[in-house]
Coordinates of C-alpha atoms and ligand atoms in Angstrom, one line a residue:
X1 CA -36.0 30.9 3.4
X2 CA -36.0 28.8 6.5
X3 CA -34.6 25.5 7.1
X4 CA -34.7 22.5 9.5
X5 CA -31.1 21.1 9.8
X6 CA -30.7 17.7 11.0
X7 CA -27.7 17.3 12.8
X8 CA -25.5 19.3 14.9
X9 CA -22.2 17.4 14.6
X10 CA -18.8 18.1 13.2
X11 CA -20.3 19.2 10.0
X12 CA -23.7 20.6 11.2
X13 CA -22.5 22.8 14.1
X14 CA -20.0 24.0 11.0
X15 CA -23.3 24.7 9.0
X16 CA -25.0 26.8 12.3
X17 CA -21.8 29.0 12.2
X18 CA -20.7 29.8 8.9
X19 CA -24.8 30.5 8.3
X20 CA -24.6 32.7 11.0
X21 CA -20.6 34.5 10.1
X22 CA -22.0 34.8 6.7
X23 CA -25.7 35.9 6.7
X24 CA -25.5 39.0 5.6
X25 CA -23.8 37.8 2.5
X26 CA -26.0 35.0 2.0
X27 CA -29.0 37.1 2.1
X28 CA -27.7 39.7 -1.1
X29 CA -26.6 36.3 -2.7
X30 CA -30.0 34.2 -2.5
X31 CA -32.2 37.1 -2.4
X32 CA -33.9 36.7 1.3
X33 CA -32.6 35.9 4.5
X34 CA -31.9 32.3 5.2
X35 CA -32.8 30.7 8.8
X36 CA -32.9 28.2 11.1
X37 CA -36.2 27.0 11.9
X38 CA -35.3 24.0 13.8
X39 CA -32.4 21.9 14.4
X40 CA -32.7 18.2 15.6
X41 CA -30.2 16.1 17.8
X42 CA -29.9 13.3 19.5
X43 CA -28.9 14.1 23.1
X44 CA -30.3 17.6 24.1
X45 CA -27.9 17.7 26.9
X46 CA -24.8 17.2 24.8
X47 CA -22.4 20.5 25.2
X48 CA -22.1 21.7 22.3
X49 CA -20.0 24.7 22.6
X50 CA -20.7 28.4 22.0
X51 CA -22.9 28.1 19.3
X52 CA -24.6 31.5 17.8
X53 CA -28.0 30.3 17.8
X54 CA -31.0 30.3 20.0
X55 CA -30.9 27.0 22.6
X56 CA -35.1 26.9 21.5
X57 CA -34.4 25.4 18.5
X58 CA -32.9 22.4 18.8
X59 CA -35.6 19.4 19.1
X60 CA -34.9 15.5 19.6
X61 CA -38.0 15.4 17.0
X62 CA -36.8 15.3 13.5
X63 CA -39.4 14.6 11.6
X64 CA -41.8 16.4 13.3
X65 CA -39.2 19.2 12.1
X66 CA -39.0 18.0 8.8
X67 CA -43.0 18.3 8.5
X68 CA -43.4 21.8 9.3
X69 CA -45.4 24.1 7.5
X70 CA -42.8 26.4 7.9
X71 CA -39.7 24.5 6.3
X72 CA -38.4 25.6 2.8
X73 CA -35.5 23.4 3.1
X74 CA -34.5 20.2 4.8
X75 CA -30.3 19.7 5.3
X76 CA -29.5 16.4 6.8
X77 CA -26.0 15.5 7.9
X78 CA -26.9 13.2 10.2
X79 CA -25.9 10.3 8.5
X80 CA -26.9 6.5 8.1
X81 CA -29.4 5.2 6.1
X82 CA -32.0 5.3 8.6
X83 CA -33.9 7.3 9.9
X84 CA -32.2 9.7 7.3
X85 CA -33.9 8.2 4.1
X86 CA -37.4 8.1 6.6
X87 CA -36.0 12.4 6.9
X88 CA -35.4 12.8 3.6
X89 CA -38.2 10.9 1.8
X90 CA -40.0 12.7 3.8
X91 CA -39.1 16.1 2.8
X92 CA -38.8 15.4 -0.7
X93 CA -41.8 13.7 -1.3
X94 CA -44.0 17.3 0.1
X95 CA -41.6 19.2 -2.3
X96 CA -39.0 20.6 0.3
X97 CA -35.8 21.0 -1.1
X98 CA -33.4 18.7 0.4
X99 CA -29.2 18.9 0.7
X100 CA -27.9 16.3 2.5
X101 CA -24.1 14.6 2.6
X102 CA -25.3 11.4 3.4
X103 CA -22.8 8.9 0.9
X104 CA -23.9 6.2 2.7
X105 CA -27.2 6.5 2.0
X106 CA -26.7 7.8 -1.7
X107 CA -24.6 5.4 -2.4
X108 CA -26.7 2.9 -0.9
X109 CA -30.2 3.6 -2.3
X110 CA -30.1 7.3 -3.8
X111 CA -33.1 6.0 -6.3
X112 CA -35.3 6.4 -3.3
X113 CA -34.4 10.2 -2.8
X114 CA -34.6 10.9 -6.3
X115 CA -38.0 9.0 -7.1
X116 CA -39.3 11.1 -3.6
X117 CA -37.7 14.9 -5.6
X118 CA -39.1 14.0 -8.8
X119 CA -42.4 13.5 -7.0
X120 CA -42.6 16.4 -4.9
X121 CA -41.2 18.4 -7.6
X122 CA -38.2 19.5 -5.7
X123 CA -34.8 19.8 -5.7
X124 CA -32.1 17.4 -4.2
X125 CA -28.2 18.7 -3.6
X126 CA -25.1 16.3 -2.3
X127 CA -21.9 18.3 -3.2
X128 CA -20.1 17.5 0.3
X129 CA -21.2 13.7 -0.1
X130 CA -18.2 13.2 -2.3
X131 CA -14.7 14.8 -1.4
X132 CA -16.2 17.2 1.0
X133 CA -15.4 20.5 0.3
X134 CA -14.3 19.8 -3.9
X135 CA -16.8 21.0 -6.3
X136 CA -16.9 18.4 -8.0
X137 CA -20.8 16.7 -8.4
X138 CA -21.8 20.0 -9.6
X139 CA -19.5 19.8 -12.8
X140 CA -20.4 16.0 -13.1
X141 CA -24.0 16.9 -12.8
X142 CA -24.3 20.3 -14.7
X143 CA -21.0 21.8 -16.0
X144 CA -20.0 18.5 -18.3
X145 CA -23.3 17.1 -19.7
X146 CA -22.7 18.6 -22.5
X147 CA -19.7 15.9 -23.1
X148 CA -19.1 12.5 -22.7
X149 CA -17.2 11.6 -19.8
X150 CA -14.8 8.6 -20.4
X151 CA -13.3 8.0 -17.2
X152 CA -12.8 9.3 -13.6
X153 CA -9.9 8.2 -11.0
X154 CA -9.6 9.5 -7.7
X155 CA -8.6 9.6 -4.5
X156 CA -11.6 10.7 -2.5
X157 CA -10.7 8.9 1.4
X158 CA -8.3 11.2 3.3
X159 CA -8.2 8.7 6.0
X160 CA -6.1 6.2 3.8
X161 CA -4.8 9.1 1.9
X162 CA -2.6 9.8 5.0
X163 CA -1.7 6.3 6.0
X164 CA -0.5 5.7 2.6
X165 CA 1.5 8.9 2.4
X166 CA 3.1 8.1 5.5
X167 CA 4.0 4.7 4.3
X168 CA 5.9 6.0 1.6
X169 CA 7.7 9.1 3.0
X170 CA 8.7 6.6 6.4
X171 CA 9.1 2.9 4.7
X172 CA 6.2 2.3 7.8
X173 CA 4.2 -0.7 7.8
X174 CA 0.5 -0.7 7.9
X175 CA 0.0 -1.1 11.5
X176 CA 2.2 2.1 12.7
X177 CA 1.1 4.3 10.1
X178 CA -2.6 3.7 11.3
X179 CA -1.9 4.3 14.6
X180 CA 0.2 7.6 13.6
X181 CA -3.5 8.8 11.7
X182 CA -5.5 7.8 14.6
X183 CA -3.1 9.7 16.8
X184 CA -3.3 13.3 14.8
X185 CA -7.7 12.8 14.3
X186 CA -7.2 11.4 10.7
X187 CA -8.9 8.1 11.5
X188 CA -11.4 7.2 13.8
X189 CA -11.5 4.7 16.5
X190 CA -12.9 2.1 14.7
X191 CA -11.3 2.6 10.4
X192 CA -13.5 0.0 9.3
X193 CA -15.0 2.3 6.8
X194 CA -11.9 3.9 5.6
X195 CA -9.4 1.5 5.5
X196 CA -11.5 -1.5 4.1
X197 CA -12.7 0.9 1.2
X198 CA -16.2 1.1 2.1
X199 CA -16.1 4.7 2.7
X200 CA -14.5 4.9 -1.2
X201 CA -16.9 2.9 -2.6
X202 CA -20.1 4.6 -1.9
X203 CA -18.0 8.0 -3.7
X204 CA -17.0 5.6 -6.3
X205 CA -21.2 4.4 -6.6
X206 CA -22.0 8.2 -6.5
X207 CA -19.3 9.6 -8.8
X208 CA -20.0 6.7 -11.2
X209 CA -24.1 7.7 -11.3
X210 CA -23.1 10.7 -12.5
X211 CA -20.4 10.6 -14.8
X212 CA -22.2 7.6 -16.2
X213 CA -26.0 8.8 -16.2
X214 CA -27.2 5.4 -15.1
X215 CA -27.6 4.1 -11.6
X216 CA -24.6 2.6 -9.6
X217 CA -25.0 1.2 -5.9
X218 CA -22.6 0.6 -3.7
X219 CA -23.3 -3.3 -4.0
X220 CA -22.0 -3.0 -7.9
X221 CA -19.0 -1.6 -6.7
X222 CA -15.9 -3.9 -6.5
X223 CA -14.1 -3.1 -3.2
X224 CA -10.7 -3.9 -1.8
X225 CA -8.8 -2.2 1.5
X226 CA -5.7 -1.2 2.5
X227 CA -5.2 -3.5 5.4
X228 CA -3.1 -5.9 3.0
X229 CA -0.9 -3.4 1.3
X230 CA 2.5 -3.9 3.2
X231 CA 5.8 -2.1 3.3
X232 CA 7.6 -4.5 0.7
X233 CA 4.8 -3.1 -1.5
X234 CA 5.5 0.3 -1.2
X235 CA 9.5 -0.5 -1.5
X236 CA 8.4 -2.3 -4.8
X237 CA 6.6 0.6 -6.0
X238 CA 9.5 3.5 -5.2
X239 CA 11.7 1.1 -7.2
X240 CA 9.1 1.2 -10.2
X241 CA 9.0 5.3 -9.8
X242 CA 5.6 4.6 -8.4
X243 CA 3.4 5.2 -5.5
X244 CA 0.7 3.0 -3.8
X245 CA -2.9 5.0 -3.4
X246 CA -6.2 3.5 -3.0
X247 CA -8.1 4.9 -6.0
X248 CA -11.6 4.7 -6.8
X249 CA -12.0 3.8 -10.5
X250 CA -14.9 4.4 -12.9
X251 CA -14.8 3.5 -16.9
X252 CA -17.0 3.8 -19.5
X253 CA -16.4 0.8 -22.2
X254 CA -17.1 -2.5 -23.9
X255 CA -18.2 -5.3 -22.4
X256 CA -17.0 -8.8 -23.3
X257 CA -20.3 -8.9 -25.6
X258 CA -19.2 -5.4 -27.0
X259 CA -22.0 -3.5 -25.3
X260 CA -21.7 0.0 -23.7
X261 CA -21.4 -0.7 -20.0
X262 CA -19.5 0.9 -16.8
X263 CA -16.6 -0.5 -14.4
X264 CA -16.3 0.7 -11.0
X265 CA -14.1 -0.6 -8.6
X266 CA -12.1 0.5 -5.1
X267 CA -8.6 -0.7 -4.5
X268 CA -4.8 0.6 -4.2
X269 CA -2.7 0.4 -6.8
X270 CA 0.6 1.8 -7.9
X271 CA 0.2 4.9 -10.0
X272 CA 4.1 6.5 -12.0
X273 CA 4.7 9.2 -9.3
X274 CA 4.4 11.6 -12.1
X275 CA 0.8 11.1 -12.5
X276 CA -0.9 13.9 -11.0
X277 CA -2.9 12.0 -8.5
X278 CA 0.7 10.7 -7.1
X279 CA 1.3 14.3 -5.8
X280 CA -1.7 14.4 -3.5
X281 CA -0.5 13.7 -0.1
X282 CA -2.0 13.7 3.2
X283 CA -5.7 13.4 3.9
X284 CA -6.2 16.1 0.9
X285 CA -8.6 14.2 -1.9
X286 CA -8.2 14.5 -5.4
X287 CA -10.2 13.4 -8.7
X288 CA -8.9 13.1 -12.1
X289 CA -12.1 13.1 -14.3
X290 CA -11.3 12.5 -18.6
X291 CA -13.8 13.1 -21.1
X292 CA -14.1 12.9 -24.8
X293 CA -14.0 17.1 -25.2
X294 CA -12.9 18.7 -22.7
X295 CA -10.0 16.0 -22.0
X296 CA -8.2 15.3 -18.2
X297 CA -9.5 17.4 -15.7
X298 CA -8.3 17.4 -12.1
X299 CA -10.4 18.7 -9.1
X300 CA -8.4 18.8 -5.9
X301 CA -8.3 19.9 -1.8
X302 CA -10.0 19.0 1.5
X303 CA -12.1 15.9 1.2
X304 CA -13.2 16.3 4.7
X305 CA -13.8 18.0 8.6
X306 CA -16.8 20.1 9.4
X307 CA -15.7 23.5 7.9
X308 CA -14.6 22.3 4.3
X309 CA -17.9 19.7 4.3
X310 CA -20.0 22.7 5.8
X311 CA -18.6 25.1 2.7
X312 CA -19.9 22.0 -0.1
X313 CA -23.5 22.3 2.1
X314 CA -23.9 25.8 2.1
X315 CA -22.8 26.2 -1.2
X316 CA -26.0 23.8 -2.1
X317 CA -28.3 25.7 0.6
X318 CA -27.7 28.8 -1.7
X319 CA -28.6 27.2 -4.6
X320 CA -31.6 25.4 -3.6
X321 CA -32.9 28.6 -2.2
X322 CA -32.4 30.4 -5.3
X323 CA -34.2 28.0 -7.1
X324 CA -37.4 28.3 -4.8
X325 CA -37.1 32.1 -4.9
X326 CA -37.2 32.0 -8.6
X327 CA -40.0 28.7 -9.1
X328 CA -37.6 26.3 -10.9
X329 CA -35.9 23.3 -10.0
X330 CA -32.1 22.4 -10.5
X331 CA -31.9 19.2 -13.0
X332 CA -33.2 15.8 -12.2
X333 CA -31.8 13.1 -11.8
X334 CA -30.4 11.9 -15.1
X335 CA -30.3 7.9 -15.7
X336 CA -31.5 7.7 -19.2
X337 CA -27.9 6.0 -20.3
X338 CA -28.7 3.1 -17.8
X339 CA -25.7 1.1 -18.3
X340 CA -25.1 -2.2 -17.0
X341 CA -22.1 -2.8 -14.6
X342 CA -19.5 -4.9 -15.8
X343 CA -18.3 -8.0 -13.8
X344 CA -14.3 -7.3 -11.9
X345 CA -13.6 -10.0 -13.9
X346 CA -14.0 -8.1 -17.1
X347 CA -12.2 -5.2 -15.9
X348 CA -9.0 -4.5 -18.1
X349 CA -6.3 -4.1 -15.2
X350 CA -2.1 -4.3 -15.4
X351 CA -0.5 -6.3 -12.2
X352 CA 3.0 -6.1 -10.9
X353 CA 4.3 -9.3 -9.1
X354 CA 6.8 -9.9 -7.5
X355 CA 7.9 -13.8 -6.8
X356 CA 10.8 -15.4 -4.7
X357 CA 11.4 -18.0 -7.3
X358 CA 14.4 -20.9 -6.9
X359 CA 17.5 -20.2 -8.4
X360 CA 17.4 -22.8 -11.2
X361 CA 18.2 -22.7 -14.9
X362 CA 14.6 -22.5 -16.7
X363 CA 12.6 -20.5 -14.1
X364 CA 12.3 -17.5 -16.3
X365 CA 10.9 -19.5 -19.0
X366 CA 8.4 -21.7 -17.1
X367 CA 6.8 -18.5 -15.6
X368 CA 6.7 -16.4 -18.7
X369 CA 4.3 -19.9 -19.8
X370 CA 2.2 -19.4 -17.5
X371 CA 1.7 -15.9 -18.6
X372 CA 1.5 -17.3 -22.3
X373 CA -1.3 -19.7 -21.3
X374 CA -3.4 -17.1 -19.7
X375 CA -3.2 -14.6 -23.0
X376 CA -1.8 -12.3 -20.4
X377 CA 1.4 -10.3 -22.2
X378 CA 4.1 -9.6 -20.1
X379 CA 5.7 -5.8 -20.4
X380 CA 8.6 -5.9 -18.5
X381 CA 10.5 -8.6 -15.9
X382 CA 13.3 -7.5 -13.4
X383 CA 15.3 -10.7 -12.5
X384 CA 17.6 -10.1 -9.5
X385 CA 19.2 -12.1 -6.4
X386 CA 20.7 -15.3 -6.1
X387 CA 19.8 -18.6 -4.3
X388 CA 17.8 -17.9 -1.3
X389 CA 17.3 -14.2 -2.5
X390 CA 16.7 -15.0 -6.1
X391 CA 13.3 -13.0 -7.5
X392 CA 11.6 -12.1 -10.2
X393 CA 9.3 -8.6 -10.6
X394 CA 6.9 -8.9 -13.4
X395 CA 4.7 -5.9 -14.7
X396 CA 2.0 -6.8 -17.2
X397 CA 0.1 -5.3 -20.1
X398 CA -3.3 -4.8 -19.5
X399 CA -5.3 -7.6 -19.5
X400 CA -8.8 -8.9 -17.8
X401 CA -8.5 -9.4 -14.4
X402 CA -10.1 -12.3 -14.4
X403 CA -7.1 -14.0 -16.6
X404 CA -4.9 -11.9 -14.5
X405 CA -6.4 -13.6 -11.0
X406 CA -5.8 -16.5 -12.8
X407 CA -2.4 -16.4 -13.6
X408 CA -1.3 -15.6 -10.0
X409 CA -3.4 -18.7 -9.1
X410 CA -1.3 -20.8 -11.2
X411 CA 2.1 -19.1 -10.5
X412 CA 1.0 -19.6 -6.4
X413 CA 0.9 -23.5 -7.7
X414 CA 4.3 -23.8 -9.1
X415 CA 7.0 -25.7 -7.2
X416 CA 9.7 -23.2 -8.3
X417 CA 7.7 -20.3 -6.9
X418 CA 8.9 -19.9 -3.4
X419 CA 6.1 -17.1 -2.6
X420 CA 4.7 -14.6 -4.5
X421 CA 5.4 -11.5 -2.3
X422 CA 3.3 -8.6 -3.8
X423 CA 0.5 -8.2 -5.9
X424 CA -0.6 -5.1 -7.0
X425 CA -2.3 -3.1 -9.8
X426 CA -1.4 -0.6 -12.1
X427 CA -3.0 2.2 -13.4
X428 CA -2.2 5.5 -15.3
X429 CA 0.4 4.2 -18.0
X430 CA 3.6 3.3 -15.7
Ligands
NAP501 N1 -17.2 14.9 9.2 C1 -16.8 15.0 7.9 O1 -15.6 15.4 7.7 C2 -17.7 14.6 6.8 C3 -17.3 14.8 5.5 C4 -18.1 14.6 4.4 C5 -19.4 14.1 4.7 N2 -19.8 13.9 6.0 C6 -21.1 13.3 6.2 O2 -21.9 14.3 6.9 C7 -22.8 13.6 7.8 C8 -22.6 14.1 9.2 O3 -21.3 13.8 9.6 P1 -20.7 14.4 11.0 O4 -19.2 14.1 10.9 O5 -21.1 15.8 11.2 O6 -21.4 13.4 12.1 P2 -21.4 13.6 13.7 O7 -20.4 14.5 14.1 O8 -21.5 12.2 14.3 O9 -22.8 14.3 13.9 C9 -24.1 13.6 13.7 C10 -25.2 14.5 14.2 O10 -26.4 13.8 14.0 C11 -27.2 13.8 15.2 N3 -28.0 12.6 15.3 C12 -27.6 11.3 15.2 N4 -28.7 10.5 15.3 C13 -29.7 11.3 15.3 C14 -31.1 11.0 15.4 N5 -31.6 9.8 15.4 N6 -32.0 12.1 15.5 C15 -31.5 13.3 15.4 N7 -30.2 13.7 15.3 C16 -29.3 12.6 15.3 C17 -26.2 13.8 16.3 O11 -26.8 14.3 17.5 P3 -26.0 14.6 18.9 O12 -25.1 15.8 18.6 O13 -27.0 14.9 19.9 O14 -25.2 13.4 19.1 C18 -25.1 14.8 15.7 O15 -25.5 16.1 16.0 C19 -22.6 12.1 7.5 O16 -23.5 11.7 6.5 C20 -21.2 12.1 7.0 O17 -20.9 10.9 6.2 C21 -19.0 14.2 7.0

């Protein structure tokens, strides 16, 4: 079984040792020896360490490598949408087997790789695209299609994982705690990715495919960062025996017509801190999957760094090897449900505000209108301070977020509403 891996990075050079550590293993498991045929790179000269494998192999040309007669099996973690897709299409389409943990480009335009596996006939693995080293697209994909999957909630970016954790053990703002994760290799010079959510949301597209059987793109994807989520927040949170986490959240439900037809949607919110996502600290990653049989389900552990990612890639090497020994092919993409993706607007979502209001007879009541007007029922109110100090913390019911987004509009508007200092969601019954 020989493959051309494309990349030699924190996950590939991961890939190149455990393949090596662990051949003799991996040759009783898939039933032939597994090698390296090629490995492209960018930079030949780049010092790569004491790797165990011959210096012959590596090749800036990687898709003359990917075109070899000699290649069962392509693995990409490279990254990017190009020239990965060009890789991948590539391979696919002449019926090499393909593992790749490319989210971006899943997430971005997996219908490309698909259509190019159900041409060539072959099979197409992304385990470590989605919380690195969790199994957790292979019981999406195989292990539950025999149920109906309702929901799935989860934390699957350690990167704001950490900052958020720190935020709440230290009282730290957002600033410090991002400099504190930069510091210790949990974020990378430029967060963009992580801590606007755009790292979440192509999980959130991918997880959502799945668990949904229709296809979800990043675009269709309703994405919010951390960058806004402030230490006042997370004060207001404790107080509510709650935590701030930026989930990713995909629902199966109604739409406003009453058709069948999928949420997704990236953004924190404040989840009871007995939830069992609230106990997931760190950069670890954690998904909370419910579904009509087999009820809540919670996979959990390192969503990232080359030898967790590496562990999700060869897992998926062995199986696509198997599958070529014995002349099938793992299932195919399965979008028959096609569902449509609901607007944010239509999303049924529970805020917690809190207001500096003036300390006047009447305030309560004139606010609790403004609820009233929007449909939007009011679950609890904490009334506190007086004069300059005077607030008011409202949690709702659930309600759509459109009338919620509203509501906040309006309340931003009234002359007795100093500021409205937070605004957040909340999920998981609080
Ligand atoms: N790192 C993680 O924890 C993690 C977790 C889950 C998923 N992933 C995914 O895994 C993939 C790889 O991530 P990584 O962290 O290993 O990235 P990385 O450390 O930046 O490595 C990227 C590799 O790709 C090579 N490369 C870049 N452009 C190329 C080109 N045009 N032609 C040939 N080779 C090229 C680079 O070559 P040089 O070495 O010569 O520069 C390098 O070896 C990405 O899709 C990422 O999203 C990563």
């Amino acid at each position: 079984m020989r493959l051309a891996l494309l990349g030699c990075g924190t996950v590939g050079a991961e890939v190149v040792r455990l393949l090596h550590e662990q051949a003799a293993d991996l040759t009783a498991r898939v039933g032939a020896p597994i090698e390296i045929a090629g490995i492209a790179v960018r930079r030949m000269g780049r010092d790569r360490g004491p790797l165990p494998v011959d210096p012959a192999l590596f090749t800036t040309d990687a898709l003359g490598l990917v075109k070899r007669d000699d290649v069962d099996v392509v693995v990409e973690v490279v990254g990017g949408i190009e020239p990965a897709r060009t890789w991948l299409v590539e391979a696919l389409r002449s019926g090499k087997s393909a593992v790749t943990a490319n989210k971006a480009l899943l997430a971005e335009d997996g219908g490309s790789l698909h259509d190019a596996a159900a041409e060539g006939r072959a099979d197409l693995y992304y385990e470590a695209s989605v919380a690195g080293a969790i199994p957790l697209l292979r019981p999406l994909r195989e292990s539950l299609h025999g149920d109906r999957i309702t929901r799935v909630t989860g934390i699957v970016n350690g990167t704001t994982n950490f900052i958020l954790s720190a935020m709440d053990a230290t009282g730290a703002g957002f600033t410090e705690a991002l400099e504190e994760a930069t510091e210790l290799g949990y974020a990378e010079a430029d967060p963009t990715a992580d801590v606007e959510g755009f790292d979440a949301a192509a999980k959130a597209a991918i997880l959502a495919s799945l668990a949904f059987h229709s296809r979800v793109t990043a675009a269709d994807v309703h994405r919010e960062g951390i960058t806004e989520v402030t230490a006042a927040d997370v004060a207001s949170a404790k107080a509510m025996g709650c935590t701030i986490k930026l989930l990713c959240i995909a629902s199966r439900g109604p739409d406003s017509t009453g058709a069948d037809s999928v949420s997704v949607r990236v953004h924190p919110a404040m989840i009871p801190r007995t939830h069992p996502l609230a106990s997931v600290g760190d950069a670890f990653n954690a998904v909370f999957v419910e579904a009509e049989a087999a009820g809540q389900l919670m996979f959990y552990g390192r969503g990232a760094g080359g030898s967790p990612t590496a562990s999700a890639v060869l897992g998926d090497i062995v199986a696509v090897a198997r599958n070529r020994l014995s002349g099938v092919r793992a299932p195919s993409e399965s979008v028959y449900a096609d569902l449509p993706v609901r607007p944010m607007g239509e999303a049924v979502t529970r805020y917690h505000i809190s207001l500096d209001v003036a300390d006047r007879a009447g305030v309560l009541a004139t606010v609790a209108g403004v609820f009233a007007k929007h449909d939007v029922s009011i679950a609890t109110v904490r009334q506190s301070g007086r004069a300059d100090d005077a607030s008011l913390v409202v949690v709702t019911h659930g309600a759509p977020e459109a009338a919620l987004a509203a509501t906040v509009e309006q309340l931003r508007g009234l002359d007795i509403v100093r500021s409205i200092a937070s605004v957040l969601r909340v999920e998981g019954g609080a």
